[in-house]
XYZ file of N, CA and C in Angstrom:
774
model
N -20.898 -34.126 -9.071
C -20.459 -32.856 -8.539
C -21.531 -32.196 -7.679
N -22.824 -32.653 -7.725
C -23.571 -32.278 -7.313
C -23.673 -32.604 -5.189
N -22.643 -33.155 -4.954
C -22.710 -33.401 -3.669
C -21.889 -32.166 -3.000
N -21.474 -31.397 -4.068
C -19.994 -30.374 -3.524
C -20.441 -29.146 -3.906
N -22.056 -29.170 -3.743
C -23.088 -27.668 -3.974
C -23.882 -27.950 -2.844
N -23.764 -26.572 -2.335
C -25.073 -26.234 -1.207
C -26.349 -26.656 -1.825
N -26.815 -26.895 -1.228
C -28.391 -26.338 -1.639
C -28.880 -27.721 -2.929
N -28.149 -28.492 -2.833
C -28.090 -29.787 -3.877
C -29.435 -30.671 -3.364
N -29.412 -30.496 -2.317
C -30.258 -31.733 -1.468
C -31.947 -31.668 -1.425
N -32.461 -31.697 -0.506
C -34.345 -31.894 0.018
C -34.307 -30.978 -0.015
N -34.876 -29.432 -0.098
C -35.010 -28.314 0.739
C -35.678 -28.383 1.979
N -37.129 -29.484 2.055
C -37.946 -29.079 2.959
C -36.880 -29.718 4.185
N -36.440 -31.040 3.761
C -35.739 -32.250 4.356
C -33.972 -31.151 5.005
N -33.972 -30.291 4.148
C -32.588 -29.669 4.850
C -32.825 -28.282 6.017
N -33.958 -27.493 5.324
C -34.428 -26.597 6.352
C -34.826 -27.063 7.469
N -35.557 -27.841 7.831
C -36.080 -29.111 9.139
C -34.730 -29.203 9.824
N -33.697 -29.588 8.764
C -32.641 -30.286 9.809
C -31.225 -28.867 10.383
N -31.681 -27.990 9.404
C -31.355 -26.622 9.739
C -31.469 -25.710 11.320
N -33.162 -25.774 11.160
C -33.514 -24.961 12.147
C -34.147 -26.155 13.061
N -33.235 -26.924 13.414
C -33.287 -27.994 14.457
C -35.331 -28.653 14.260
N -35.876 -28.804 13.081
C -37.114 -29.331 12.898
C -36.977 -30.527 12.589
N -35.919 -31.076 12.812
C -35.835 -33.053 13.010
C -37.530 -33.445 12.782
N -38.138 -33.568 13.959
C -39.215 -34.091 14.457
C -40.469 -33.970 13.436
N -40.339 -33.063 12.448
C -41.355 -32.547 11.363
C -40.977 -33.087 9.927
N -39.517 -33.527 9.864
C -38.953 -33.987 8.618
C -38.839 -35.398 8.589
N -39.327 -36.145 7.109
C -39.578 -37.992 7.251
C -38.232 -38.370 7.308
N -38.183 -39.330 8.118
C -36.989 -39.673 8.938
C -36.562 -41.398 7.655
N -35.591 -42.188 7.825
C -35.952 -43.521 7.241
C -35.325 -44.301 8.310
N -36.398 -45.454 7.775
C -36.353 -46.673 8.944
C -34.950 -46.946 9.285
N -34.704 -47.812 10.721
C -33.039 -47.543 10.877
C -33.329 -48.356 12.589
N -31.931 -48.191 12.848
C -31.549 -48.726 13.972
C -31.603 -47.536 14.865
N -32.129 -47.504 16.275
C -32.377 -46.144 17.364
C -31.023 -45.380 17.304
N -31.342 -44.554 17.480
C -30.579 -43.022 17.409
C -29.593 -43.156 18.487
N -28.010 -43.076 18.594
C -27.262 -42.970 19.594
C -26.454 -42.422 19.289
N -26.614 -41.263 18.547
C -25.901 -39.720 19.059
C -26.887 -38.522 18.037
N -26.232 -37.936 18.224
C -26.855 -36.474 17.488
C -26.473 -36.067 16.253
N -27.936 -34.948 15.874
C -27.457 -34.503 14.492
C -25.957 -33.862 14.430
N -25.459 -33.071 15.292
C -24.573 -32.055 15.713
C -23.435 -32.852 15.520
N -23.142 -34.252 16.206
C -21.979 -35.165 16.311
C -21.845 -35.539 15.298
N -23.213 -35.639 14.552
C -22.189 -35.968 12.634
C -21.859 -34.820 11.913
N -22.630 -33.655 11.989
C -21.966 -32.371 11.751
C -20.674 -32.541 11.963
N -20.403 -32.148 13.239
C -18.534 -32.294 14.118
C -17.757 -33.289 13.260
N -17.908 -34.443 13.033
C -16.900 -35.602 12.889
C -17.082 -35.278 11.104
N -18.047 -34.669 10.351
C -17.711 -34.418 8.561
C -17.150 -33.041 9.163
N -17.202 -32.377 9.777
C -16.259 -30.843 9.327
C -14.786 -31.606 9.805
N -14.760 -32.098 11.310
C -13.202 -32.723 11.308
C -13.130 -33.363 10.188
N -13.418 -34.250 9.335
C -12.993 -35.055 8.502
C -12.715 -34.411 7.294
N -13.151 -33.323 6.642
C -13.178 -32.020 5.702
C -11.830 -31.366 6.082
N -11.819 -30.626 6.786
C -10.605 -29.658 7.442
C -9.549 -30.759 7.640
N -9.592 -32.048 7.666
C -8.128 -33.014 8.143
C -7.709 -33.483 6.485
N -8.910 -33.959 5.781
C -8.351 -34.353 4.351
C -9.189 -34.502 3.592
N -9.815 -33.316 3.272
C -10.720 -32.856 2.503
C -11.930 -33.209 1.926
N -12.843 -32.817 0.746
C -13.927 -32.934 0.264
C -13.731 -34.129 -0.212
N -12.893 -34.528 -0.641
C -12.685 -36.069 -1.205
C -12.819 -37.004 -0.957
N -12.327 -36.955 0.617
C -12.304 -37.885 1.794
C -13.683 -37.710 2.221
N -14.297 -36.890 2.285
C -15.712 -36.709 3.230
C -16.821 -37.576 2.207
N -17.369 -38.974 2.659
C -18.144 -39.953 2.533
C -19.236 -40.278 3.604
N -20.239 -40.795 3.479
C -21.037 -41.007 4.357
C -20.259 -42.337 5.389
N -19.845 -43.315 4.885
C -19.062 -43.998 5.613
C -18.285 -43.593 6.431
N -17.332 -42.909 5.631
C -16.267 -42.298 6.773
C -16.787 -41.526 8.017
N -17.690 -40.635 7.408
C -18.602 -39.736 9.020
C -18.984 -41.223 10.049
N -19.625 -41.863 9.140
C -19.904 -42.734 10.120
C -19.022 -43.526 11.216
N -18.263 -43.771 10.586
C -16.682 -44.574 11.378
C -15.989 -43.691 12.088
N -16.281 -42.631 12.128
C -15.343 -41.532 12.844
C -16.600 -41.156 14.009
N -18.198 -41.164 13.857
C -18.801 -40.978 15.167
C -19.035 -42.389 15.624
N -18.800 -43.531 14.502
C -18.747 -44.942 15.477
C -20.062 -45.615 15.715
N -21.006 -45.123 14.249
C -22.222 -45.916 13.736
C -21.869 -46.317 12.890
N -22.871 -47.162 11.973
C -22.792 -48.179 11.230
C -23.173 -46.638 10.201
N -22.872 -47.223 8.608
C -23.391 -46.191 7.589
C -24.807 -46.114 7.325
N -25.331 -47.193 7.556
C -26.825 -47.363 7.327
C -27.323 -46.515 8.629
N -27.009 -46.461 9.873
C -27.130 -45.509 10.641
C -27.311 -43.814 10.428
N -26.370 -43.695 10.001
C -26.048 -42.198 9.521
C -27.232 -41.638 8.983
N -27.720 -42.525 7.919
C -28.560 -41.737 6.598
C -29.881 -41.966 7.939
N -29.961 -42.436 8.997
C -31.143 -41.797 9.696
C -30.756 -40.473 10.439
N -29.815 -39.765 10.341
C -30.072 -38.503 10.886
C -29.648 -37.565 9.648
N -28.971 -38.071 8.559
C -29.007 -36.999 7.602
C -29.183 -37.536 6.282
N -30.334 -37.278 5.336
C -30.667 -38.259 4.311
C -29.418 -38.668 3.050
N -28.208 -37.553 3.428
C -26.984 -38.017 1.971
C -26.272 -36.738 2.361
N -25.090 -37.091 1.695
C -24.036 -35.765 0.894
C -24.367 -34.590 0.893
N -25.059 -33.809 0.042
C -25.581 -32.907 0.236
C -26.517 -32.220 1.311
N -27.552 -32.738 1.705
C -27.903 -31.973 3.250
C -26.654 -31.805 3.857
N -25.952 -32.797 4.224
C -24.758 -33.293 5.103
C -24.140 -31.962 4.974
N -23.624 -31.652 3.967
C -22.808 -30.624 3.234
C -23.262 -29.179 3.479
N -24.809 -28.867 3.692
C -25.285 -27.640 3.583
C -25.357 -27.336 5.298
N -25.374 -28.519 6.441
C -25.376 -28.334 7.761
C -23.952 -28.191 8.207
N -22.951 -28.535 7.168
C -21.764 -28.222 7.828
C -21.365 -26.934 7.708
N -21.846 -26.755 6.173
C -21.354 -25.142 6.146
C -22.334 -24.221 6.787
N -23.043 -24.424 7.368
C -24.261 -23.600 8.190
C -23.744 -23.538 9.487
N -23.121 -24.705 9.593
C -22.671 -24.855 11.279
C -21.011 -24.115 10.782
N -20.853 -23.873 10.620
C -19.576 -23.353 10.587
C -19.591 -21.466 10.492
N -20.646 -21.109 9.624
C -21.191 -19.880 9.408
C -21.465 -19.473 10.752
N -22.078 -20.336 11.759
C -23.044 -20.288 13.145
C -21.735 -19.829 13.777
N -20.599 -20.124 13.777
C -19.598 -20.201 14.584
C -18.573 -18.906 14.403
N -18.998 -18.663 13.486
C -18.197 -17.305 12.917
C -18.061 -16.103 13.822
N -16.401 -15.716 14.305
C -16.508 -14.536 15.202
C -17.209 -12.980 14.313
N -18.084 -12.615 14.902
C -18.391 -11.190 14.580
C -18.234 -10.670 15.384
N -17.576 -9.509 14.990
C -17.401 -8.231 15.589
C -18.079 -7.302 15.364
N -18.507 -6.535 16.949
C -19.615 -5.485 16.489
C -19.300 -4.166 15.898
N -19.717 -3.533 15.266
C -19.725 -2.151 14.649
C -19.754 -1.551 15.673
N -19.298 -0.216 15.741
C -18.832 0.478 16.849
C -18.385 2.154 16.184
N -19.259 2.620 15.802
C -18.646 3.872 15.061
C -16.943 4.122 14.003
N -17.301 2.787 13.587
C -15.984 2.676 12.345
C -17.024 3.358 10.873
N -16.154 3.431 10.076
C -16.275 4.248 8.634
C -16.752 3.052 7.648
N -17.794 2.808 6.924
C -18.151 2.136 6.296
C -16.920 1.450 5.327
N -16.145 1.770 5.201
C -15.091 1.322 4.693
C -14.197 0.165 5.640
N -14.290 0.363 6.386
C -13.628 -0.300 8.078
C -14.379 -1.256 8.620
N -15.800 -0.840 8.177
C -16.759 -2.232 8.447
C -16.780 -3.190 7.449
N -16.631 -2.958 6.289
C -16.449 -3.766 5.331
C -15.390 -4.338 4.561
N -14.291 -4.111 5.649
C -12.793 -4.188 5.897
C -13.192 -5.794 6.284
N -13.680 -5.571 7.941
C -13.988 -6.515 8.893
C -14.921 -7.628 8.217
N -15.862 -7.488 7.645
C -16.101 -8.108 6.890
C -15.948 -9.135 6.114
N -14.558 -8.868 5.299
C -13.954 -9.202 4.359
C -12.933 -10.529 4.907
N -12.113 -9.679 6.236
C -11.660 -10.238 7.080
C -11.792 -11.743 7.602
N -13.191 -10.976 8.226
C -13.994 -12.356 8.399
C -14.190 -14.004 7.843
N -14.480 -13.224 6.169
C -14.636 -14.386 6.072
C -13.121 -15.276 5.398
N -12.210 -14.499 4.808
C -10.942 -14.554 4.485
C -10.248 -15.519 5.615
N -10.962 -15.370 6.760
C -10.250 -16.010 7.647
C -10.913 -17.661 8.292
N -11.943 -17.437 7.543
C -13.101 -18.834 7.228
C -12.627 -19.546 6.477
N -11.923 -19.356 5.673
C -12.250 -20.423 4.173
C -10.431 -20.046 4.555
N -9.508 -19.458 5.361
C -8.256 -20.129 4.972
C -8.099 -21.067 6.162
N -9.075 -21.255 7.520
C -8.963 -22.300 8.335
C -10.083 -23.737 7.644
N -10.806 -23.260 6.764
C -11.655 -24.086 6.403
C -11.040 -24.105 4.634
N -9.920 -24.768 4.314
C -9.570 -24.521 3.087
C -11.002 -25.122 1.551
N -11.623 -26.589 2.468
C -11.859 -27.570 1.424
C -13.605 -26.325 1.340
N -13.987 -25.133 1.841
C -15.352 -24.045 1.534
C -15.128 -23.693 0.879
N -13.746 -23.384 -0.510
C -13.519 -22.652 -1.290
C -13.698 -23.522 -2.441
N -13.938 -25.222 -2.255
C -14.876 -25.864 -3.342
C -15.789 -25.907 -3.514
N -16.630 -25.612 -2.377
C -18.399 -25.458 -2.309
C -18.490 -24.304 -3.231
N -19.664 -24.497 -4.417
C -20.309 -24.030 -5.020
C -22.078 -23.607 -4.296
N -21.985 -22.573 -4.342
C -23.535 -22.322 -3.960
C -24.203 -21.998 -5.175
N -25.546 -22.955 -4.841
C -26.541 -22.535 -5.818
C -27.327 -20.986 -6.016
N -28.548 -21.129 -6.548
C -29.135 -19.722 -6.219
C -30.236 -19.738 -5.156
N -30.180 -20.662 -4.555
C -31.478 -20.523 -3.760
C -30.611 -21.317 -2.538
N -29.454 -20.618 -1.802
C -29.290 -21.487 -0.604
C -29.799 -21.576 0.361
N -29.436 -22.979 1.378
C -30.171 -23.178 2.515
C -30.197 -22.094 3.222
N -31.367 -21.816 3.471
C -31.270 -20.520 4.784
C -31.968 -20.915 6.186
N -30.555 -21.662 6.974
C -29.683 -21.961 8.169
C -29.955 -21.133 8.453
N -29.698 -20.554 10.132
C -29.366 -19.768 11.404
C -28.420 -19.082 10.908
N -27.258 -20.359 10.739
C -25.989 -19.983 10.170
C -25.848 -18.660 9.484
N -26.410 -19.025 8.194
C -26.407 -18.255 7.185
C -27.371 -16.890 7.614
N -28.420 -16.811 8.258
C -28.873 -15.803 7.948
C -28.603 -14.457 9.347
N -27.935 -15.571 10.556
C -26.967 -14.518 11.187
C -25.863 -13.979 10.643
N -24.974 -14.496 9.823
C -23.860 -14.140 8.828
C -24.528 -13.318 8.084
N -25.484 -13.781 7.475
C -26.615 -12.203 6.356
C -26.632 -11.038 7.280
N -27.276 -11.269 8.006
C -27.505 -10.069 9.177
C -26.764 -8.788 9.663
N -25.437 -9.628 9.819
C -24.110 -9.362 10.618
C -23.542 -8.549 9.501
N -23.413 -9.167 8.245
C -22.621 -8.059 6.825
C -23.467 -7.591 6.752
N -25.035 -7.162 6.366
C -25.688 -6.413 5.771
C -25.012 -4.919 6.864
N -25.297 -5.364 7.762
C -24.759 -3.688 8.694
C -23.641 -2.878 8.194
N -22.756 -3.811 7.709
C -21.622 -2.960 7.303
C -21.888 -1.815 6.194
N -22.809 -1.602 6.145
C -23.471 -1.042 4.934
C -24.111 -0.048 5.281
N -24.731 -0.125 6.569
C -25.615 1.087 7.455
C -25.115 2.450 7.240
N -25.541 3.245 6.886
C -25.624 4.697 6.479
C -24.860 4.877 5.177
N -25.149 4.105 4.494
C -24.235 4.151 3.113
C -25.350 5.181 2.251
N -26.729 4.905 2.593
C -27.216 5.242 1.365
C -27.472 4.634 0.247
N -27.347 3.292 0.404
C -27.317 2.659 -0.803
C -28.736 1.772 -0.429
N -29.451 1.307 -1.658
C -30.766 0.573 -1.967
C -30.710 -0.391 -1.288
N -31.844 -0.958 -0.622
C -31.777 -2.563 -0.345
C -31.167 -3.355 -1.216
N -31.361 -3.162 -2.247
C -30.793 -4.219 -3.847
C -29.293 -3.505 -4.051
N -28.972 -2.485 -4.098
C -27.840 -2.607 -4.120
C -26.636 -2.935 -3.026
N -27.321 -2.868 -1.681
C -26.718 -3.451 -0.608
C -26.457 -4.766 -0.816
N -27.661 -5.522 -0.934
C -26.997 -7.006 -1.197
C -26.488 -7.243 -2.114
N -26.348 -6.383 -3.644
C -25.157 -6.443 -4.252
C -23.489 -6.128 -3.705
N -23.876 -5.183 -3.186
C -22.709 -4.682 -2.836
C -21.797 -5.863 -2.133
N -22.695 -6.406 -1.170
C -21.986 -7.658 -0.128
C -21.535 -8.776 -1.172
N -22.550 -8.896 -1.944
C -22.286 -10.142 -3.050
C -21.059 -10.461 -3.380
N -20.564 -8.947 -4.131
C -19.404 -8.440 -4.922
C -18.737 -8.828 -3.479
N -18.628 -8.217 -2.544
C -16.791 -8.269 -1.566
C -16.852 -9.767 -1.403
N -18.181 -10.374 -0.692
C -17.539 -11.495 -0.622
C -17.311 -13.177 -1.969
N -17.512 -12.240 -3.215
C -17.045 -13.312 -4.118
C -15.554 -12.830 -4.566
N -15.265 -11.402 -3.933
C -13.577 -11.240 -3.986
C -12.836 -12.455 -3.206
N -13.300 -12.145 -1.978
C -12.770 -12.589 -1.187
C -12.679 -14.669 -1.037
N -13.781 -15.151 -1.908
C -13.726 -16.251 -2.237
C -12.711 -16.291 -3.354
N -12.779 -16.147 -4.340
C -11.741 -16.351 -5.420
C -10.415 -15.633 -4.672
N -9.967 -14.521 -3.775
C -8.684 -14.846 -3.312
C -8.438 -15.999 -2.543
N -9.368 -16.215 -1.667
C -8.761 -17.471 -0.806
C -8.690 -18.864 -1.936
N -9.279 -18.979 -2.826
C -9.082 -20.424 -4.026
C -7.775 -20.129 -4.432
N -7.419 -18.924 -4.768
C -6.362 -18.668 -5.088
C -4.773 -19.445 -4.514
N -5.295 -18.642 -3.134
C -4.725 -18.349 -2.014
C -4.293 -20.279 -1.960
N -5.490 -21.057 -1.714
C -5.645 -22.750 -1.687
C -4.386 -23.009 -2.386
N -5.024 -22.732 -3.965
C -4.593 -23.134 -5.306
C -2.920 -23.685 -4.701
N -2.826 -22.443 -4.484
C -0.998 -21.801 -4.577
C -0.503 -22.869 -3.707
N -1.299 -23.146 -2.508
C -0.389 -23.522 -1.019
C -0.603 -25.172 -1.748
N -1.455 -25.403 -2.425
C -1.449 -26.930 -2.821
C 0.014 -27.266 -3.976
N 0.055 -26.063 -4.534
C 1.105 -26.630 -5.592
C 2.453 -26.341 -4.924
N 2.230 -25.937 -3.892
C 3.811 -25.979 -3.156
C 3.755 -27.238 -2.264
N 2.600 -28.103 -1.961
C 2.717 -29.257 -1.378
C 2.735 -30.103 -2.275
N 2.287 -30.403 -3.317
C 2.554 -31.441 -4.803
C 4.023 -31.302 -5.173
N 4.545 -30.334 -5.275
C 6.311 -29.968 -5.513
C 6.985 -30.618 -4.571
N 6.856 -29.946 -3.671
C 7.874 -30.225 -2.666
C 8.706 -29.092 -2.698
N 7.937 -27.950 -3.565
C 8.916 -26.319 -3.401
C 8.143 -25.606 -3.388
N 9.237 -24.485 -2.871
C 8.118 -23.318 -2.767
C 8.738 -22.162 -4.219
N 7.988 -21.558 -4.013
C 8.043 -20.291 -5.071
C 9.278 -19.941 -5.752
N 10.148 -19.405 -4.347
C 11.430 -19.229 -4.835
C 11.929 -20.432 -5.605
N 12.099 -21.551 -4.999
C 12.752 -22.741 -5.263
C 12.587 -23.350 -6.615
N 11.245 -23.205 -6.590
C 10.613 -23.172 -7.931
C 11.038 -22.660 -9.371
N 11.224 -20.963 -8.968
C 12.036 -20.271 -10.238
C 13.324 -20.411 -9.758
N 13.828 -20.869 -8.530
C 15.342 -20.853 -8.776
C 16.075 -22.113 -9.740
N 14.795 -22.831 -9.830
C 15.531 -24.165 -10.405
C 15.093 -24.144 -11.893
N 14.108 -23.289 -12.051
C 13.652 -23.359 -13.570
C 14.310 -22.026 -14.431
N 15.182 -21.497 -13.713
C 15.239 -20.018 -13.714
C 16.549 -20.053 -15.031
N 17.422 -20.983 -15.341
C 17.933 -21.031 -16.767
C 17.679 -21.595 -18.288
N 16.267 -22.198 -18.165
C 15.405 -22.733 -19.138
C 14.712 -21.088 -19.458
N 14.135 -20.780 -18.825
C 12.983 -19.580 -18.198
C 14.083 -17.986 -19.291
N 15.358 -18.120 -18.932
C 16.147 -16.957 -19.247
C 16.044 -17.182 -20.788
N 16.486 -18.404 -21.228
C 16.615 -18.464 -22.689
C 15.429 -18.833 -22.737
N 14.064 -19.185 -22.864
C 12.867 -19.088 -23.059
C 12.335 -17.840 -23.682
N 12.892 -16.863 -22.072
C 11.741 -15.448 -22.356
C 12.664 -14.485 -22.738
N 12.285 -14.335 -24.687
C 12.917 -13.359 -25.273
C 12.381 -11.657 -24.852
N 13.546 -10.662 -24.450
C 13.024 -9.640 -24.099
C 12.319 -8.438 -25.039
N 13.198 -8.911 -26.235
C 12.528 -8.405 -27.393
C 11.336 -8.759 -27.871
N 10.857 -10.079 -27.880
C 9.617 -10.680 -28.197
C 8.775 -10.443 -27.048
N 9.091 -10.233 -25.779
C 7.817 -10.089 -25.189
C 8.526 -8.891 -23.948
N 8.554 -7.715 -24.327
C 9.270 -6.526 -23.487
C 8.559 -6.592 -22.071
N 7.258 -6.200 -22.642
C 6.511 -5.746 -21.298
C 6.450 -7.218 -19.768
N 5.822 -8.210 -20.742
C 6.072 -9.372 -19.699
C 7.314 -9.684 -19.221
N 8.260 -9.272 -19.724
C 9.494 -9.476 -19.094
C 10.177 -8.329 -17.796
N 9.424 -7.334 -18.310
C 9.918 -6.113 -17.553
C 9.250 -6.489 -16.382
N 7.789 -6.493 -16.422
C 6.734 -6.056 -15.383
C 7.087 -7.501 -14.617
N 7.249 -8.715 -15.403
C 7.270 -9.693 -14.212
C 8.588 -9.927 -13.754
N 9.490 -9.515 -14.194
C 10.426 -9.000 -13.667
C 10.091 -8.575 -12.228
N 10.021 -7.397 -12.323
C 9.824 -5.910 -11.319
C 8.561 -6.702 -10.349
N 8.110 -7.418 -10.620
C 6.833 -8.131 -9.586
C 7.338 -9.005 -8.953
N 8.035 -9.902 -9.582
C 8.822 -11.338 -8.802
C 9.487 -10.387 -8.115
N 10.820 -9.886 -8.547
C 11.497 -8.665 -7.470
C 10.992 -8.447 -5.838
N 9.574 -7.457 -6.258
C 9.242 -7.008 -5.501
C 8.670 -8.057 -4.102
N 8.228 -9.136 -4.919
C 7.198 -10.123 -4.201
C 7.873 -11.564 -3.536
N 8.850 -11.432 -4.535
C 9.600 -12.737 -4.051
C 9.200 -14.162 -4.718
N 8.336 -13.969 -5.416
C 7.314 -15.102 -5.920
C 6.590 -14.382 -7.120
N 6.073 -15.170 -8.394
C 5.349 -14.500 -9.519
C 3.749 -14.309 -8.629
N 3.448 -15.016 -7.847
C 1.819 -14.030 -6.547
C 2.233 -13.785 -5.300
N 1.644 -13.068 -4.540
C 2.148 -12.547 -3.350
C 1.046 -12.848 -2.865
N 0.526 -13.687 -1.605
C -1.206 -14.123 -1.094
C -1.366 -12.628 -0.402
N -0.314 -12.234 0.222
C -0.708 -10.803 1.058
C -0.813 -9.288 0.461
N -0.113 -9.662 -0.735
C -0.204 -8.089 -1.458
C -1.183 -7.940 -2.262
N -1.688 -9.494 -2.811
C -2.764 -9.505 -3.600
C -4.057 -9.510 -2.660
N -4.174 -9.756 -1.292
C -5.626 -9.632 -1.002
C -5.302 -7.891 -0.480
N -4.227 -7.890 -0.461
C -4.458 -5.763 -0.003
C -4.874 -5.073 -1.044
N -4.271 -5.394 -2.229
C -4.535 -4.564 -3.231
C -5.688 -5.193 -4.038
N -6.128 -5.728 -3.743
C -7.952 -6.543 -4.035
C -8.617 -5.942 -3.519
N -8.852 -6.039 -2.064
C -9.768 -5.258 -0.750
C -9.716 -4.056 -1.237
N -8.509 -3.365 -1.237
C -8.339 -1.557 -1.740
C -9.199 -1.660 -2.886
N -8.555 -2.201 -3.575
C -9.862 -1.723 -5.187
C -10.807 -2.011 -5.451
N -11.500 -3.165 -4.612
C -13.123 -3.648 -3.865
C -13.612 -2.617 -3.324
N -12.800 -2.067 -2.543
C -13.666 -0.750 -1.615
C -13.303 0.420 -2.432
N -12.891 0.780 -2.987
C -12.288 1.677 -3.974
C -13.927 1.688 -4.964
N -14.293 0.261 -5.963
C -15.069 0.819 -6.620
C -16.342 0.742 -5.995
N -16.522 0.457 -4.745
C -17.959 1.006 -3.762
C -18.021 2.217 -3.453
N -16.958 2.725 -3.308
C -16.763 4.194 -2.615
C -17.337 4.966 -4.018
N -17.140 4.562 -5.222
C -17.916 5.254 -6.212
C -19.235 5.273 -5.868
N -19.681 4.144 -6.244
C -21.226 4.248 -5.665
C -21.506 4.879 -4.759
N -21.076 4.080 -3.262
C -21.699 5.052 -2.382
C -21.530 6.401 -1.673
N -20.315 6.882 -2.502
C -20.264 8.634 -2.510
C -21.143 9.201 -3.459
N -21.129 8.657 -4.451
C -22.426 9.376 -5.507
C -23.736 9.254 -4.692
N -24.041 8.605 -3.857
C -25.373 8.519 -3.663
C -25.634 9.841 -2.282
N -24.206 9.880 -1.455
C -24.547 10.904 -0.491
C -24.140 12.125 -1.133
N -23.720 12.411 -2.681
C -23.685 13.380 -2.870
C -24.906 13.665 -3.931
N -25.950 13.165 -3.845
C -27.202 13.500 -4.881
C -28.238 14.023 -3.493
C-alpha cells in the first residue's frame, strides 16, 4: 500500500526530481535517455485518469511513452516518487483564481471549489493517502500559497490558519471519495439510485418495520423524497461547505470581536 502514499519514496531522490534537480540526484545505470521526466509524468497521469491506480505500473508507463521498463526506473527510481510527481504536476496545473475583494467566506468557497473539482476530474487522488511530511513540489507549495490567502484578514494565527485550510480541504476530500464511492457502485450495478430502490423497494417495505425503527423510517423517507436517492453528491457538498464555513465563522468572528 505503500506505493498509493505520497511521500512513500527517497525524499532527497523525490525533491531533486521535484524542483527539476535531476542532475544532483544518483541516477541508475541504464540505456541513454530518450524522452523526459515530464513525458513519464504525462503518460502515468493519462494512464491513472483512463483506468486507475491499479492499472498504473512501472511497465505500463513505460509502454505507453514507448521505453523499455528497465528504462523508466532511469528517470524515476519506482512507484512512489512516480506517484508524488504526478500529484505535484497536477497541483502545478491547478486553475487559481485571484482574490479580488470577495468575503473570506467566498474565498474559501473558491477554494473548496477548486479542489472539489481536482479530485472529481482526477477521481483515482481520492486514494492517495498523504503522509505527514509531504513532498514539497512547486506544485504543492503554489497550491499552499494560493489557499493560505483565502484566509487574509481573518485574524486568525499562523497555526490556526493552516488548520483552518487542513479542516476544508479534508471535507472536501472525503466528499469527493464519497462522491467516487457512489459513481463506482452505480457502474458495478448497472443501476442507478433510483433503479436501485425501485427494484429492492418490496423486500425494503416488509423489512423496515415503522414501529421498530420510527425515526429511520420517517427521516429516510423524507430524504430519499426529497433527493431522489438515499445521498444527494450536490446537496451533500452544499450543506458540508455551509457547515465547514459555518464552524470557521465561529472562530474567526470571535477573534475580530476580541
Amino acid at each position: 500500500m505503500t506505493a498509493n502514499r505520497t511521500g512513500a519514496g527517497s525524499p532527497s531522490t523525490t525533491l531533486a526530481l521535484l524542483w527539476g534537480l535531476s542532475d544532483e540526484a544518483p541516477r541508475r545505470k541504464g540505456p541513454a535517455r530518450s524522452v523526459t521526466v515530464a513525458q513519464v509524468v504525462d503518460a502515468a497521469l493519462a494512464l491513472a485518469d483512463e483506468k486507475g491506480l491499479a492499472a498504473l505500473t512501472m511497465r505500463a508507463v513505460a509502454e505507453r511513452v514507448g521505453i523499455s521498463t528497465m528504462s523508466v526506473y532511469t528517470y524515476v527510481p519506482g512507484k512512489p516518487e512516480l506517484l508524488d510527481l504526478m500529484v505535484d504536476g497536477l497541483y502545478m496545473r491547478m486553475e487559481r483564481r485571484a482574490f479580488d475583494g470577495e468575503s473570506w467566506r467566498e474565498r474559501v468557497s473558491t477554494v473548496a471549489e477548486e479542489n472539489r473539482m481536482l479530485l472529481l476530474q482526477h477521481p483515482w487522488m481520492t486514494e492517495v493517502a498523504a503522509l505527514s511530511r509531504p513532498p514539497l513540489g512547486p506544485g504543492l507549495m503554489a497550491k499552499y500559497e494560493h489557499e493560505l490567502a483565502a484566509f487574509d484578514g481573518t485574524g486568525l494565527s499562523d497555526v490556526d490558519t493552516d488548520a483552518a485550510l487542513t479542516w476544508v480541504l479534508g471535507f472536501v476530500q472525503a466528499h469527493c471519495r464519497a462522491a467516487h464511492d457512489a459513481r463506482r457502485a452505480t457502474t458495478d450495478t448497472a443501476m442507478s439510485d433510483a433503479e436501485w430502490w425501485e427494484a429492492n423497494q418490496p423486500i425494503l417495505a416488509r423489512a423496515f418495520d415503522p414501529e421498530k425503527y420510527p425515526r429511520a423510517v420517517r427521516v429516510g423517507a423524507a430524504a430519499g423524497e426529497a433527493q431522489g436517492s438515499a445521498w444527494s453528491e450536490e446537496r451533500a457538498w452544499e450543506f458540508g461547505l455551509a457547515r465547514t464555513l459555518d464552524g470557521l465563522a465561529v472562530l474567526i468572528e470571535g477573534h475580530s470581536l476580541s
